[in-house]
mmCIF file of C-alpha atoms in Angstrom:
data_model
loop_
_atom_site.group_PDB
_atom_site.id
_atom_site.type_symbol
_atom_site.label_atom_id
_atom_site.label_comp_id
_atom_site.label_asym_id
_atom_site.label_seq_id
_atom_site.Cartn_x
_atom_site.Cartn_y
_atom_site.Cartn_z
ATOM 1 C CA UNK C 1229 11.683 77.073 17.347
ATOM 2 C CA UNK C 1230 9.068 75.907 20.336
ATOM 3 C CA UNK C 1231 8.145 79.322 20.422
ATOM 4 C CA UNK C 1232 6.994 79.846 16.838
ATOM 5 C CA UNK C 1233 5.439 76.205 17.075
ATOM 6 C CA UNK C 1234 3.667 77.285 20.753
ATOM 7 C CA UNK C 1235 2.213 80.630 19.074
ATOM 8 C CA UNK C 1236 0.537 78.672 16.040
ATOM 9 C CA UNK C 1237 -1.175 75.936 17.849
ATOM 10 C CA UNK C 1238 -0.781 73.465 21.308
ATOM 11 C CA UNK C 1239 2.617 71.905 22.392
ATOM 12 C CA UNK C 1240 1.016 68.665 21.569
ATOM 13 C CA UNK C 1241 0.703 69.622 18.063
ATOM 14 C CA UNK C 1242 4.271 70.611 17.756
ATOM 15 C CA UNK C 1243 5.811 67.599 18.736
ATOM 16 C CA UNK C 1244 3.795 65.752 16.262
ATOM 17 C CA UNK C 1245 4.546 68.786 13.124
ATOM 18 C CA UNK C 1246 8.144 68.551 14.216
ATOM 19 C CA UNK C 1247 7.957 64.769 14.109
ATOM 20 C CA UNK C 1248 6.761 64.434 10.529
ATOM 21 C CA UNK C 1249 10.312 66.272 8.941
ATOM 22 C CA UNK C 1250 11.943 63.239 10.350
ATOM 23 C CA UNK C 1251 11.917 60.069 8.535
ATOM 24 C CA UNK C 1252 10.957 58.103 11.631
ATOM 25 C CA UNK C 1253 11.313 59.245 15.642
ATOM 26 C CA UNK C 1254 13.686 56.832 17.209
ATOM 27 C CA UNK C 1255 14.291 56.759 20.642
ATOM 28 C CA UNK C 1256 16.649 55.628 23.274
ATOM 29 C CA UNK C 1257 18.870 52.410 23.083
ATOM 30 C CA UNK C 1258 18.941 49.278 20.558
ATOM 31 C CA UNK C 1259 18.989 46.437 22.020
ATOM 32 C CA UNK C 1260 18.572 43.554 19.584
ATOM 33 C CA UNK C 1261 16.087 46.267 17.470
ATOM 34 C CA UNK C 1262 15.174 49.865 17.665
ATOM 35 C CA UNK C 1263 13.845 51.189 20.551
ATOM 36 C CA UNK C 1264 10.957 53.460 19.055
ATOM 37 C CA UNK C 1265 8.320 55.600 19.903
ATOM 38 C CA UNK C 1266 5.950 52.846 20.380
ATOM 39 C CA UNK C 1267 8.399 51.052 23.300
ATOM 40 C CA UNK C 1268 10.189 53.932 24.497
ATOM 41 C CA UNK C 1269 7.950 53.742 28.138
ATOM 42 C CA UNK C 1270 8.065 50.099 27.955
ATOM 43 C CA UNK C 1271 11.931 50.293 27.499
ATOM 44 C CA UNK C 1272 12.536 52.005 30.317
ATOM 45 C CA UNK C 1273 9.452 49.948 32.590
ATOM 46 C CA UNK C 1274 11.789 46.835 31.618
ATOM 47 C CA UNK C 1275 15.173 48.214 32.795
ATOM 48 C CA UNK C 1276 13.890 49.603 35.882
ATOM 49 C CA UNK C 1277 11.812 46.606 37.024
ATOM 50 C CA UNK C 1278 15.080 44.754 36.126
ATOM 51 C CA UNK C 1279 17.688 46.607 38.195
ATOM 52 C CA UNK C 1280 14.769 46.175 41.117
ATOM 53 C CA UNK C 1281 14.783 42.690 40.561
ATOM 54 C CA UNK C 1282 18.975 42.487 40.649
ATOM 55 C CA UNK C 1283 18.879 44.313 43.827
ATOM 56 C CA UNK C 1284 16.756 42.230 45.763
ATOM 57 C CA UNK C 1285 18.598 39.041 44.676
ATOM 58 C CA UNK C 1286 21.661 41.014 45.813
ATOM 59 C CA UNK C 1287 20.052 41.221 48.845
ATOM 60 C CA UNK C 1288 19.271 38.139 49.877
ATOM 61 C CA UNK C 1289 22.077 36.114 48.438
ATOM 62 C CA UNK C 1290 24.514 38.646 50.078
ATOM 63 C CA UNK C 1291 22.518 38.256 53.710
ATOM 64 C CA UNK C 1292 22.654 34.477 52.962
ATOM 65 C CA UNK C 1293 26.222 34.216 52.970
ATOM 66 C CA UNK C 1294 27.118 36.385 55.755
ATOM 67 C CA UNK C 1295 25.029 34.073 57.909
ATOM 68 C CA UNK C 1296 26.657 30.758 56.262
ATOM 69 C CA UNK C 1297 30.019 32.182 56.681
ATOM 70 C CA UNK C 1298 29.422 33.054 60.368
ATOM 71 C CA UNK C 1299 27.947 29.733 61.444
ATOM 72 C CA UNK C 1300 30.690 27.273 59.058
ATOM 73 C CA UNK C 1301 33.435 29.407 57.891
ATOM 74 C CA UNK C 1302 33.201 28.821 53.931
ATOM 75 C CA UNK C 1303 30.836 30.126 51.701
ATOM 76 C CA UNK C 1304 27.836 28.393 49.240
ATOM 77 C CA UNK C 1305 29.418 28.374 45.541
ATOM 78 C CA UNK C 1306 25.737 29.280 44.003
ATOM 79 C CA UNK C 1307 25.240 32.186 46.101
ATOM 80 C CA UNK C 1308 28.685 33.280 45.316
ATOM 81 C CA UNK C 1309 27.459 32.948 41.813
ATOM 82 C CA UNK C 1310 23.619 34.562 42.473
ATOM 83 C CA UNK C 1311 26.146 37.848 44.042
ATOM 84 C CA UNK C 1312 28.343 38.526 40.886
ATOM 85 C CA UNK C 1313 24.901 37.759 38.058
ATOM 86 C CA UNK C 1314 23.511 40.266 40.113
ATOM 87 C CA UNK C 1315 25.772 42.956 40.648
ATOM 88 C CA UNK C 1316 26.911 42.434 37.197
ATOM 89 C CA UNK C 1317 23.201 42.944 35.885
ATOM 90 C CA UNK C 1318 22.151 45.314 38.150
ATOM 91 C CA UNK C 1319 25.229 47.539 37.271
ATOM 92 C CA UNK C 1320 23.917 47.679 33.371
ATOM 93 C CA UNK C 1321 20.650 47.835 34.696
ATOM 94 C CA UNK C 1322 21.190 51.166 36.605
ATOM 95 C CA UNK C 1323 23.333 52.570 33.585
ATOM 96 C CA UNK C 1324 20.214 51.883 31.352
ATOM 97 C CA UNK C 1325 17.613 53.417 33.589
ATOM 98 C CA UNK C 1326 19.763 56.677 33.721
ATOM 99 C CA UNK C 1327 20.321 57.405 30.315
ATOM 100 C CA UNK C 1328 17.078 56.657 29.537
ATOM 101 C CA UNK C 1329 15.275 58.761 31.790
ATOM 102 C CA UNK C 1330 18.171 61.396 31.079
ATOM 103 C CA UNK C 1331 17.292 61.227 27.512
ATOM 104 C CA UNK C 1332 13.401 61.285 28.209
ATOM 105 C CA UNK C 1333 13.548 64.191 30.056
ATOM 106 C CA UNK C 1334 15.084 66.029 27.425
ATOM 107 C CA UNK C 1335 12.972 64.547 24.805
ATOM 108 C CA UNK C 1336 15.910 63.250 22.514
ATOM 109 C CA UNK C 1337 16.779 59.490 21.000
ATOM 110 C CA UNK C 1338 20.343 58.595 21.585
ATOM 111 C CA UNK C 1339 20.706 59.332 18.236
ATOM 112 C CA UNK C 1340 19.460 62.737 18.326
ATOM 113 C CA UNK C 1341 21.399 63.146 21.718
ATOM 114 C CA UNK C 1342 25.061 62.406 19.646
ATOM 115 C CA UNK C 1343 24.792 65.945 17.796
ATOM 116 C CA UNK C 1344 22.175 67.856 20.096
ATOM 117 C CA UNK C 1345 24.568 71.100 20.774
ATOM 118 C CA UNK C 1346 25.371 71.190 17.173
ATOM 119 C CA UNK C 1347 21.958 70.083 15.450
ATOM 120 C CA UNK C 1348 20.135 72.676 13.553
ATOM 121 C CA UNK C 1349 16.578 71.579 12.504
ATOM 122 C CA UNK C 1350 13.989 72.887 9.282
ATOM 123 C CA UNK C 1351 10.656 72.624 9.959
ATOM 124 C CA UNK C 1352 7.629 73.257 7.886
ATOM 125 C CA UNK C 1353 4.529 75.025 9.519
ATOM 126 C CA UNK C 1354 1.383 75.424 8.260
ATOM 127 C CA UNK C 1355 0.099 79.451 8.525
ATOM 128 C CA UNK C 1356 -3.115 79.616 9.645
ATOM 129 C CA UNK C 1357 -5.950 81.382 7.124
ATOM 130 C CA UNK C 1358 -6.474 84.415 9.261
ATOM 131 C CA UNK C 1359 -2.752 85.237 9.153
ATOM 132 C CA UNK C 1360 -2.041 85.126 5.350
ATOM 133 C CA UNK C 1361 -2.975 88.663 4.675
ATOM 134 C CA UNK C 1362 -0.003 89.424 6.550
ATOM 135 C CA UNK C 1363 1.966 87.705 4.482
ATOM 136 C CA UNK C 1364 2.118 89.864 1.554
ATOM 137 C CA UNK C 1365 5.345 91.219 0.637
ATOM 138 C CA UNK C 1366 3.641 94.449 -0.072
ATOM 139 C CA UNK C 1367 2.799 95.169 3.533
ATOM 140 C CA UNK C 1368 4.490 96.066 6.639
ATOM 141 C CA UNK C 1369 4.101 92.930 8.172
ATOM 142 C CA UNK C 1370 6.614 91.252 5.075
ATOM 143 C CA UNK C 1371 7.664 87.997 6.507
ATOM 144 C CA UNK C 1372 11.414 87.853 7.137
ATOM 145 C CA UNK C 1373 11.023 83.412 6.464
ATOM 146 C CA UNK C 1374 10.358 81.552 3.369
ATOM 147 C CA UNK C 1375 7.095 80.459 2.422
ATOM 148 C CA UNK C 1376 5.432 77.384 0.553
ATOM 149 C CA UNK C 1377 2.363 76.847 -1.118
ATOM 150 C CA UNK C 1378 1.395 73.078 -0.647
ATOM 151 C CA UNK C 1379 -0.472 70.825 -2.888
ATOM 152 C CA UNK C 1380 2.106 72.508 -5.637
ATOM 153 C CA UNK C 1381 0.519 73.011 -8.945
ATOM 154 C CA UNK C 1382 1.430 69.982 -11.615
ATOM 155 C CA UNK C 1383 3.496 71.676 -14.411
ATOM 156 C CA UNK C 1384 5.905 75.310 -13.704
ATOM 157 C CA UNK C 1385 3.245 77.961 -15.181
ATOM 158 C CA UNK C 1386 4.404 81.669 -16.143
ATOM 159 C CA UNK C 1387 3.465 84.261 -13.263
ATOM 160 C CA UNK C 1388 0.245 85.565 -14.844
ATOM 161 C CA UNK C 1389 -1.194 82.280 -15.295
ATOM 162 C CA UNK C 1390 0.114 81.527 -11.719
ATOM 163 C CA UNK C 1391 -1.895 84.093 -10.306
ATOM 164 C CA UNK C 1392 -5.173 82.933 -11.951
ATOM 165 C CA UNK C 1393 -4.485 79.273 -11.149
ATOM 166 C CA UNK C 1394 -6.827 77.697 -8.514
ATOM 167 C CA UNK C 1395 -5.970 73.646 -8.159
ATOM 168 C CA UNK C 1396 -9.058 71.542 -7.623
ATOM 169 C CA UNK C 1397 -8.835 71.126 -3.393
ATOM 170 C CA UNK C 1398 -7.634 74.332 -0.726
ATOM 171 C CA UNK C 1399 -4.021 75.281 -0.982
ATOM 172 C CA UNK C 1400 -2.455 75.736 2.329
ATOM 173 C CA UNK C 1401 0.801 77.816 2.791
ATOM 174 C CA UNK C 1402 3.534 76.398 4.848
ATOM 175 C CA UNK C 1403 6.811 78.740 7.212
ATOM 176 C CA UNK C 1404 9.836 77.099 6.493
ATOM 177 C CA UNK C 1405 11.977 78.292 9.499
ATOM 178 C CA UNK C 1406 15.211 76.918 11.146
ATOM 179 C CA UNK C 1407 16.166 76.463 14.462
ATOM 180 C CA UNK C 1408 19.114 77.686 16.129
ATOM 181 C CA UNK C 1409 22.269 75.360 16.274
ATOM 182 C CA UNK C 1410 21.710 73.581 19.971
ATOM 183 C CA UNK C 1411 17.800 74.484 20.189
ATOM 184 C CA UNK C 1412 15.750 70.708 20.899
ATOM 185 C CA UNK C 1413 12.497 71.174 18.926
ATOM 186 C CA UNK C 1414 11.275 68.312 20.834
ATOM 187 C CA UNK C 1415 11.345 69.844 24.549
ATOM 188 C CA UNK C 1416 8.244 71.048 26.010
ATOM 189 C CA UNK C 1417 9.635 73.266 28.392
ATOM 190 C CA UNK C 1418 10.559 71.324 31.660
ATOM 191 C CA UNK C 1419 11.821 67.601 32.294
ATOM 192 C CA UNK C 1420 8.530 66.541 34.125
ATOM 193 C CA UNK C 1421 6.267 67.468 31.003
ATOM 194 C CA UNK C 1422 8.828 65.623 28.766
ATOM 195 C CA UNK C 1423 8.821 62.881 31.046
ATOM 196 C CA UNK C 1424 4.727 62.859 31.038
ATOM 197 C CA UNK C 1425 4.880 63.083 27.042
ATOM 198 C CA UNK C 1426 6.500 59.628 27.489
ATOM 199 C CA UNK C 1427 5.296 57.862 30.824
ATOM 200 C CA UNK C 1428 1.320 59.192 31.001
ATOM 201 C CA UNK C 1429 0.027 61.346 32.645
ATOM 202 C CA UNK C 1430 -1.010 59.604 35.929
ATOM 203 C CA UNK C 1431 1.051 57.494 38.603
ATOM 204 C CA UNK C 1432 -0.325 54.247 37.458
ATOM 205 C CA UNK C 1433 0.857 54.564 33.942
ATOM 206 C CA UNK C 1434 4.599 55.579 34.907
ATOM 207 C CA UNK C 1435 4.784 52.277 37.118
ATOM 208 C CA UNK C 1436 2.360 49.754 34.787
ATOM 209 C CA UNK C 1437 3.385 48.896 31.119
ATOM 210 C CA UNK C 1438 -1.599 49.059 30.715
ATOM 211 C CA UNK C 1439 -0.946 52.410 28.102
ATOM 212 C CA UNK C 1440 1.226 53.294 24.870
ATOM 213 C CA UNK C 1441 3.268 57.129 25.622
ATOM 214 C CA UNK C 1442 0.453 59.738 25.015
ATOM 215 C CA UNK C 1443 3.274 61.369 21.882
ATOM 216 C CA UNK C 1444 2.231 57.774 20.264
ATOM 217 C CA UNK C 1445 -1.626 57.863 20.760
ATOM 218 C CA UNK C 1446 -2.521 60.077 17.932
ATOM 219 C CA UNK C 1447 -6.286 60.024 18.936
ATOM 220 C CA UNK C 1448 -6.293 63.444 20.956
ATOM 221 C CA UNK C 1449 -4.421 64.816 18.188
ATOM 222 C CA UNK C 1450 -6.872 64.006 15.567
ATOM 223 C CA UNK C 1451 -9.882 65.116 18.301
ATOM 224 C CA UNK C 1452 -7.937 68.276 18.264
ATOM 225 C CA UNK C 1453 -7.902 68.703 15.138
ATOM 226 C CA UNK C 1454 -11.735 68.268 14.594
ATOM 227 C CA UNK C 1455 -12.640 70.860 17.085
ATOM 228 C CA UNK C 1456 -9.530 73.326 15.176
ATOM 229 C CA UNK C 1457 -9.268 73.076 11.318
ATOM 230 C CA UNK C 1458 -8.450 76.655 11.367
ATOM 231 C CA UNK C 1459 -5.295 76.129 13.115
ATOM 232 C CA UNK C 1460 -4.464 72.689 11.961
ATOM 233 C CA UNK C 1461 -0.795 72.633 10.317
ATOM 234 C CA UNK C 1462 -0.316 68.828 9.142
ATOM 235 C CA UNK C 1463 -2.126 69.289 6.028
ATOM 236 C CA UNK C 1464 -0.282 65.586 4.656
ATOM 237 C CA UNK C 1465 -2.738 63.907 7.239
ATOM 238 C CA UNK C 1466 -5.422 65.304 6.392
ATOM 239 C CA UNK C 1467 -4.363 64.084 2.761
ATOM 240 C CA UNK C 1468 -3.487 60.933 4.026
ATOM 241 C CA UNK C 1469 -7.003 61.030 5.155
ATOM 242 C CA UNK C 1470 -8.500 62.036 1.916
ATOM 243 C CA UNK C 1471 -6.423 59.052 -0.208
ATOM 244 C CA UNK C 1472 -7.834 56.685 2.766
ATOM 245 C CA UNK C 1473 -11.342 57.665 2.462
ATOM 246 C CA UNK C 1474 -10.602 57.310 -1.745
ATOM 247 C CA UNK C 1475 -9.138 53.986 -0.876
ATOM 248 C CA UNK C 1476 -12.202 52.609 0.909
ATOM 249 C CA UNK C 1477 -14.461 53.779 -1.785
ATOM 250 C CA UNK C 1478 -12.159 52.076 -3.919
ATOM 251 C CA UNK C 1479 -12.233 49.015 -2.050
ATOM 252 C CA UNK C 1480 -15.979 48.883 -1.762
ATOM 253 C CA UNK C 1481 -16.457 48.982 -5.172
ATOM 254 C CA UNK C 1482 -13.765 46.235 -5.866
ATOM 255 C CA UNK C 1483 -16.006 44.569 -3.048
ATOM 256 C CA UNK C 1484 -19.263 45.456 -4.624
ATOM 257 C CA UNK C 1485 -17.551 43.868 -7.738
ATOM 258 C CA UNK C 1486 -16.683 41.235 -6.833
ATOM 259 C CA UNK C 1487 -20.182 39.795 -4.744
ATOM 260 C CA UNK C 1488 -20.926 40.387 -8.295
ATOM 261 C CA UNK C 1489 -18.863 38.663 -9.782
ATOM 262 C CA UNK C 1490 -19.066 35.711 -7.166
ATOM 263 C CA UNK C 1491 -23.163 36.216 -6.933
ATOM 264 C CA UNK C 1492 -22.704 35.071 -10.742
ATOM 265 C CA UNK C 1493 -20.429 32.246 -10.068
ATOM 266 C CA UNK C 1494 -22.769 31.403 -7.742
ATOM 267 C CA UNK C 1495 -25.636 31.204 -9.983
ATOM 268 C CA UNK C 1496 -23.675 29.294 -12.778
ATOM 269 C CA UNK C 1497 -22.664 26.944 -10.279
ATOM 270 C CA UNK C 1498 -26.310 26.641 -8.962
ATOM 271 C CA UNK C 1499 -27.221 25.467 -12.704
ATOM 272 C CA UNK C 1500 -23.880 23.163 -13.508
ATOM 273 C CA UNK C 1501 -24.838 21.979 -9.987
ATOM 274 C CA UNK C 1502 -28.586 21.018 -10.950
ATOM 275 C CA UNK C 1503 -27.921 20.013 -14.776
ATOM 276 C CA UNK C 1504 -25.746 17.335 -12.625
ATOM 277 C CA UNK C 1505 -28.123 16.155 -10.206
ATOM 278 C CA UNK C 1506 -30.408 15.631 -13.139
ATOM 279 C CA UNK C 1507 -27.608 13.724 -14.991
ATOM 280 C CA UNK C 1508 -26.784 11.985 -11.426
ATOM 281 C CA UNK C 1509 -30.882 11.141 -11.053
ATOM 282 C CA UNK C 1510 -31.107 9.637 -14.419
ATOM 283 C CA UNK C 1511 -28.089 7.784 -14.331
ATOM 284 C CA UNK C 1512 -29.058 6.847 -10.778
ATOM 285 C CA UNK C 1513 -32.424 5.417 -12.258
ATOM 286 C CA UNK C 1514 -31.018 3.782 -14.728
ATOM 287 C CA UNK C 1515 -28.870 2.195 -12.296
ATOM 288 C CA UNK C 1516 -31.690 0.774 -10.346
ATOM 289 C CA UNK C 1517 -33.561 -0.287 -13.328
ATOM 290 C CA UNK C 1518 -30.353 -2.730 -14.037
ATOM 291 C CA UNK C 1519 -29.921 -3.177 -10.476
ATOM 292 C CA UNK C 1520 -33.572 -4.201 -9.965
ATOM 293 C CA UNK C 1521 -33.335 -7.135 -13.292
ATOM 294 C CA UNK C 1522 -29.823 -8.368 -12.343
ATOM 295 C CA UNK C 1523 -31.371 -8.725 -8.884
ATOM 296 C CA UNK C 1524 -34.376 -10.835 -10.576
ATOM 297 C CA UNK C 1525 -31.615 -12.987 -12.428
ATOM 298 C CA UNK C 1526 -30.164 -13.773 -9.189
ATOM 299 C CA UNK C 1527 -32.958 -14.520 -7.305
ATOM 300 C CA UNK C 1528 -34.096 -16.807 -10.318
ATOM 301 C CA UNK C 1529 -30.577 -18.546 -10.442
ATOM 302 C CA UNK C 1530 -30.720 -18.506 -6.472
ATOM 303 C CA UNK C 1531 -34.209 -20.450 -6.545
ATOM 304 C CA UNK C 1532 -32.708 -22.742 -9.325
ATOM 305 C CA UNK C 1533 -29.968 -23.471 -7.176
ATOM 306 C CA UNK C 1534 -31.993 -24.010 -4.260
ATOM 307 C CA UNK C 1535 -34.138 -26.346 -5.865
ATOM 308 C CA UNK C 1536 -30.836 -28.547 -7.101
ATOM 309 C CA UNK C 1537 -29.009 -28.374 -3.404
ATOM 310 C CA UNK C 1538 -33.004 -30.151 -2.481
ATOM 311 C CA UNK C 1539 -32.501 -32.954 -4.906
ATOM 312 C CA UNK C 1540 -29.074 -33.382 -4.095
ATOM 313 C CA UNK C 1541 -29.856 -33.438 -0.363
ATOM 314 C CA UNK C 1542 -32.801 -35.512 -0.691
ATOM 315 C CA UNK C 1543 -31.018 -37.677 -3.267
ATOM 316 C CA UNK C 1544 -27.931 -38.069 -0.407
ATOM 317 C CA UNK C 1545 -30.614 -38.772 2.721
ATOM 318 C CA UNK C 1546 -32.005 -41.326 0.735
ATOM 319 C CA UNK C 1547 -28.178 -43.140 -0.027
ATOM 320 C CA UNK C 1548 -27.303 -42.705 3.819
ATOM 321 C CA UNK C 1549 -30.588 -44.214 5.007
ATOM 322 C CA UNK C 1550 -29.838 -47.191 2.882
ATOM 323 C CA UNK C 1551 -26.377 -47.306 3.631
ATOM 324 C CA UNK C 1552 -27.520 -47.001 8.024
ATOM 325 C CA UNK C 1553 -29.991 -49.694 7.373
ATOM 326 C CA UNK C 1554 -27.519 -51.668 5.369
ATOM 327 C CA UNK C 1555 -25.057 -51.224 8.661
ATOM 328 C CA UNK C 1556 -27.263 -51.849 10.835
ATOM 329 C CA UNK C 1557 -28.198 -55.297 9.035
ATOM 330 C CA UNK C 1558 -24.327 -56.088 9.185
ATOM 331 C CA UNK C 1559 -23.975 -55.274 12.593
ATOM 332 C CA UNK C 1560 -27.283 -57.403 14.130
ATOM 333 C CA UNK C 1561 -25.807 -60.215 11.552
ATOM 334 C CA UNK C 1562 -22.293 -59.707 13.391
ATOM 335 C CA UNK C 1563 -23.992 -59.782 16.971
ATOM 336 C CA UNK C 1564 -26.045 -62.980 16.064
ATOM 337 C CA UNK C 1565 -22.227 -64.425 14.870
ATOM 338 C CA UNK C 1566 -21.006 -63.525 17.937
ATOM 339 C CA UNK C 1567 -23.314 -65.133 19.875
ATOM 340 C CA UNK C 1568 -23.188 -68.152 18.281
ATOM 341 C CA UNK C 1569 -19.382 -68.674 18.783
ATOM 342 C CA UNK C 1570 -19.518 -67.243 22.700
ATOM 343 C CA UNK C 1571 -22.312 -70.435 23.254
ATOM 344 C CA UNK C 1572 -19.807 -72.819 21.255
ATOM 345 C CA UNK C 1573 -17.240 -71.796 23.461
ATOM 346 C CA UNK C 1574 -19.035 -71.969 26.381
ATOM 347 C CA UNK C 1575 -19.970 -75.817 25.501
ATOM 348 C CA UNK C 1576 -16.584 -76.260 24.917
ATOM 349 C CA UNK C 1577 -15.080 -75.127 28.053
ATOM 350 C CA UNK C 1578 -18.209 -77.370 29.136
ATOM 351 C CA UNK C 1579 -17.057 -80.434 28.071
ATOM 352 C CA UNK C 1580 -13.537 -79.697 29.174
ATOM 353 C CA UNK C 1581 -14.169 -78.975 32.420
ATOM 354 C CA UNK C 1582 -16.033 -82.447 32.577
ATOM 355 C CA UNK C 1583 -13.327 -84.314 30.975
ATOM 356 C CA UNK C 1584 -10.987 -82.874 33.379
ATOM 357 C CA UNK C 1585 -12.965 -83.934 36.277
ATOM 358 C CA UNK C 1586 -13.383 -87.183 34.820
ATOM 359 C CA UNK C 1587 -9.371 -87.702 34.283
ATOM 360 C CA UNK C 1588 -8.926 -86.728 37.870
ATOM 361 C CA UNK C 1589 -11.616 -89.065 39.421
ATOM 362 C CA UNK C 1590 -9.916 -91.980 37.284
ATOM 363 C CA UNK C 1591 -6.615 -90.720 38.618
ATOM 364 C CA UNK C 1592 -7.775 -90.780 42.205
ATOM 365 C CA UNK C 1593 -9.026 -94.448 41.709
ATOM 366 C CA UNK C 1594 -5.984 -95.128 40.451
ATOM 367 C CA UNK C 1595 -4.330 -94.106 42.944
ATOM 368 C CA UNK C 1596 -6.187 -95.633 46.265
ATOM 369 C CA UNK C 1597 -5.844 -98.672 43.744
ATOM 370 C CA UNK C 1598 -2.425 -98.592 44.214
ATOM 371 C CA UNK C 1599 -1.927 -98.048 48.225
ATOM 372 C CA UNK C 1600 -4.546 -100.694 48.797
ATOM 373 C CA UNK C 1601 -1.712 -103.304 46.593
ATOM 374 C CA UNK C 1602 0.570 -101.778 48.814
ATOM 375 C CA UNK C 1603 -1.033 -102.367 52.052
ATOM 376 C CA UNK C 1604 -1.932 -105.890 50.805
ATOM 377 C CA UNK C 1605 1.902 -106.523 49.965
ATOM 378 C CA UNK C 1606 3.326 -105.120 53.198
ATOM 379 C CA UNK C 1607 0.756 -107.599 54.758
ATOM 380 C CA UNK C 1608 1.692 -110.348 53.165
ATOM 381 C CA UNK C 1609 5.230 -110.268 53.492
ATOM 382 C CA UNK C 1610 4.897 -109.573 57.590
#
C-alpha cells in the first residue's frame, strides 16, 4: 500500500490521503479523553517528564531514609509514604512511556494496534492527469484496480449521454486499492521517521512541548500542494477550499448587507434622534419660559414677604424697647425702694445701739449706787 502511495506523490502526502478514509486519526491512550493527533507528542512529553519526576523523588526519599535509619534506627512515616507514591507512579509512568513510543514508532493508535496483523485497509487515490491514458481498458496498460470518477454526475445517465457529459468543474479519477491483511498504511518505512512524523524534526522539539507533530501541521502540505497540482490526490480539500472561498463571498455579502442595513438604521435613528432634540428644545423652552414667570411670582411673593417680616420686626423692636425702658423704670424705682428701707434700718439699728448704751450706763450707776449703800452700811454697823 506505501508503495503505490510513495510512487504517486511524497510520504507526507500519504499519511495525510490515508488519513482522510478514516473518520478521525486517534492515537495512543485515553486518559480522561482521547488522546489525538493534536496531543499525541504532548502525551508522551507528559508521561516521560512524569516518570523523571517519580524517579528523582525516589531518589532522594530512598537516600533520606537510609541515612535516618543508620543514625536512629526507625524510619520517617512521610518518606515511607514519598517511596511507595513514587514507585507506584513511576511504575505506570514507565508502562505509559513504552507503549507510547512503541506505538509511535510504528505509527498506530492503540486502537489501530488491537487488529494491526489482521487489518486490511481501502484507500482512495487520486491518478494523476498524465497517467489516465493508461487507464483505458482498451490498452495494454488495463488497470487490474477499480476506478472512480469524483465529483459524480447528479442523476444515473445512459452510457451515450455519459460519454458526452462534462459537469461544470474538472473531474478527477480516483484507485481504489486494498492493502494486504497486516500491511500499516501509516508507516513510513523505519521507527525513527515515524517517530519524527510525531516528535519534530529537531532535538528541541522531541524534549519541549514549543511545536504541534509535523502529521498535524497541515501548512507544508498545502505549500506542497501549490507548487504540485498535477500530482495532488485530496481533491475533497481542494473542495473544501472551493465551498470556503464560496462561504466568505457569502459572508461578505451578508456583511455588505447588513452595514446596509445598519447604515440605514443608522440614518433613521439620526432623524428620530434629531426630530427629538427638537421636541426636547421646545419643550425645554417652554420649560424655561414657565420656569422664568414662576420664578418672578416667587421673587414677588419673596419681596412681599420680606417687606411683612420688616414691619413685624420693626413693629416687635418697638414693643421690646418699651417694654426695656418700662423695666428699667421698675428696676431704678426698686433700687430707690431699697435704699430707702437700708437708711431706715440703718437709723434704726442707730437708735438701738444708743438705747442700749444708755440702759447699760443707767445699769452701771445703778450698780456703784448700790456698793456705795453697802460700804456705807458695813461702816455703820462697825
Amino acid at each position: 500500500m506505501f508503495l503505490f502511495a510513495k510512487r504517486m506523490g511524497d510520504h507526507f502526502i500519504a499519511r495525510h490521503v490515508v488519513a482522510t478514509s478514516q473518520t478521525e486519526h486517534i492515537t495512543v491512550e485515553r486518559v480522561g479523553g482521547v488522546v489525538s493527533e493534536t496531543s499525541f507528542k504532548f502525551f508522551i512529553q507528559f508521561v516521560f517528564y512524569t516518570l523523571i519526576f517519580c524517579v528523582f523523588s525516589l531518589i532522594i526519599c530512598a537516600t533520606f531514609t537510609a541515612e535516618i535509619i543508620q543514625d536512629t534506627g526507625g524510619a520517617n512515616v512521610h518518606l515511607a509514604i514519598g517511596i511507595g507514591l513514587s514507585s507506584l507512579f513511576g511504575l505506570f509512568s514507565f508502562g505509559m512511556t513504552i507503549s507510547s513510543l512503541q506505538l509511535a514508532m510504528w505509527n498506530l493508535s492503540t486502537i489501530e494496534n488491537l487488529n494491526r496483523r489482521s487489518a486490511v485497509w481501502t484507500l482512495a487515490i487520486r491518478v494523476p492527469d498524465r497517467m489516465l491514458a493508461r487507464l483505458n481498458p482498451e490498452s495494454r496498460w488495463a488497470p487490474t484496480f477499480r476506478t472512480i470518477t469524483y465529483p459524480l454526475p447528479p442523476v444515473p445517465l445512459s452510457p451515450e449521454a455519459a460519454r458526452d457529459y462534462q459537469p461544470p468543474e474538472k473531474q478527477h479519477v480516483f484507485a481504489i486499492l486494498q492493502t494486504l491483511p497486516g500491511e500499516n498504511p501509516f508507516d513510513l518505512g523505519s521507527p525513527f521517521k515515524n517517530l519524527q512524523q510525531v516528535l519534530g524534526y529537531s532535538i528541541i522539539d522531541w524534549f519541549l512541548p514549543l511545536r504541534q507533530s509535523p502529521f498535524d501541521r497541515l501548512g507544508d502540505f498545502l505549500g506542497w500542494i501549490k507548487s504540485n497540482p498535477s500530482d495532488y490526490m485530496g481533491s475533497p480539500i481542494r473542495k473544501k477550499k472551493k465551498k470556503k472561498k464560496k462561504k466568505k463571498k457569502k459572508k461578505k455579502k451578508k456583511k455588505k448587507k447588513k452595514k446596509k442595513k445598519k447604515k440605514k438604521k443608522k440614518k433613521k435613528k439620526k432623524k428620530k434622534k434629531k426630530k427629538k432634540k427638537k421636541k426636547k428644545k421646545k419643550k425645554k423652552k417652554k420649560k424655561k419660559k414657565k420656569k422664568k414667570k414662576k420664578k418672578k411670582k416667587k421673587k414677588k411673593k419673596k419681596k412681599k414677604k420680606k417687606k411683612k417680616k420688616k414691619k413685624k420686626k420693626k413693629k416687635k423692636k418697638k414693643k421690646k424697647k418699651k417694654k426695656k425702658k418700662k423695666k428699667k423704670k421698675k428696676k431704678k424705682k426698686k433700687k430707690k425702694k431699697k435704699k430707702k428701707k437700708k437708711k431706715k434700718k440703718k437709723k434704726k439699728k442707730k437708735k438701738k445701739k444708743k438705747k442700749k448704751k444708755k440702759k447699760k450706763k443707767k445699769k452701771k450707776k445703778k450698780k456703784k449706787k448700790k456698793k456705795k449703800k453697802k460700804k456705807k452700811k458695813k461702816k455703820s454697823i462697825l
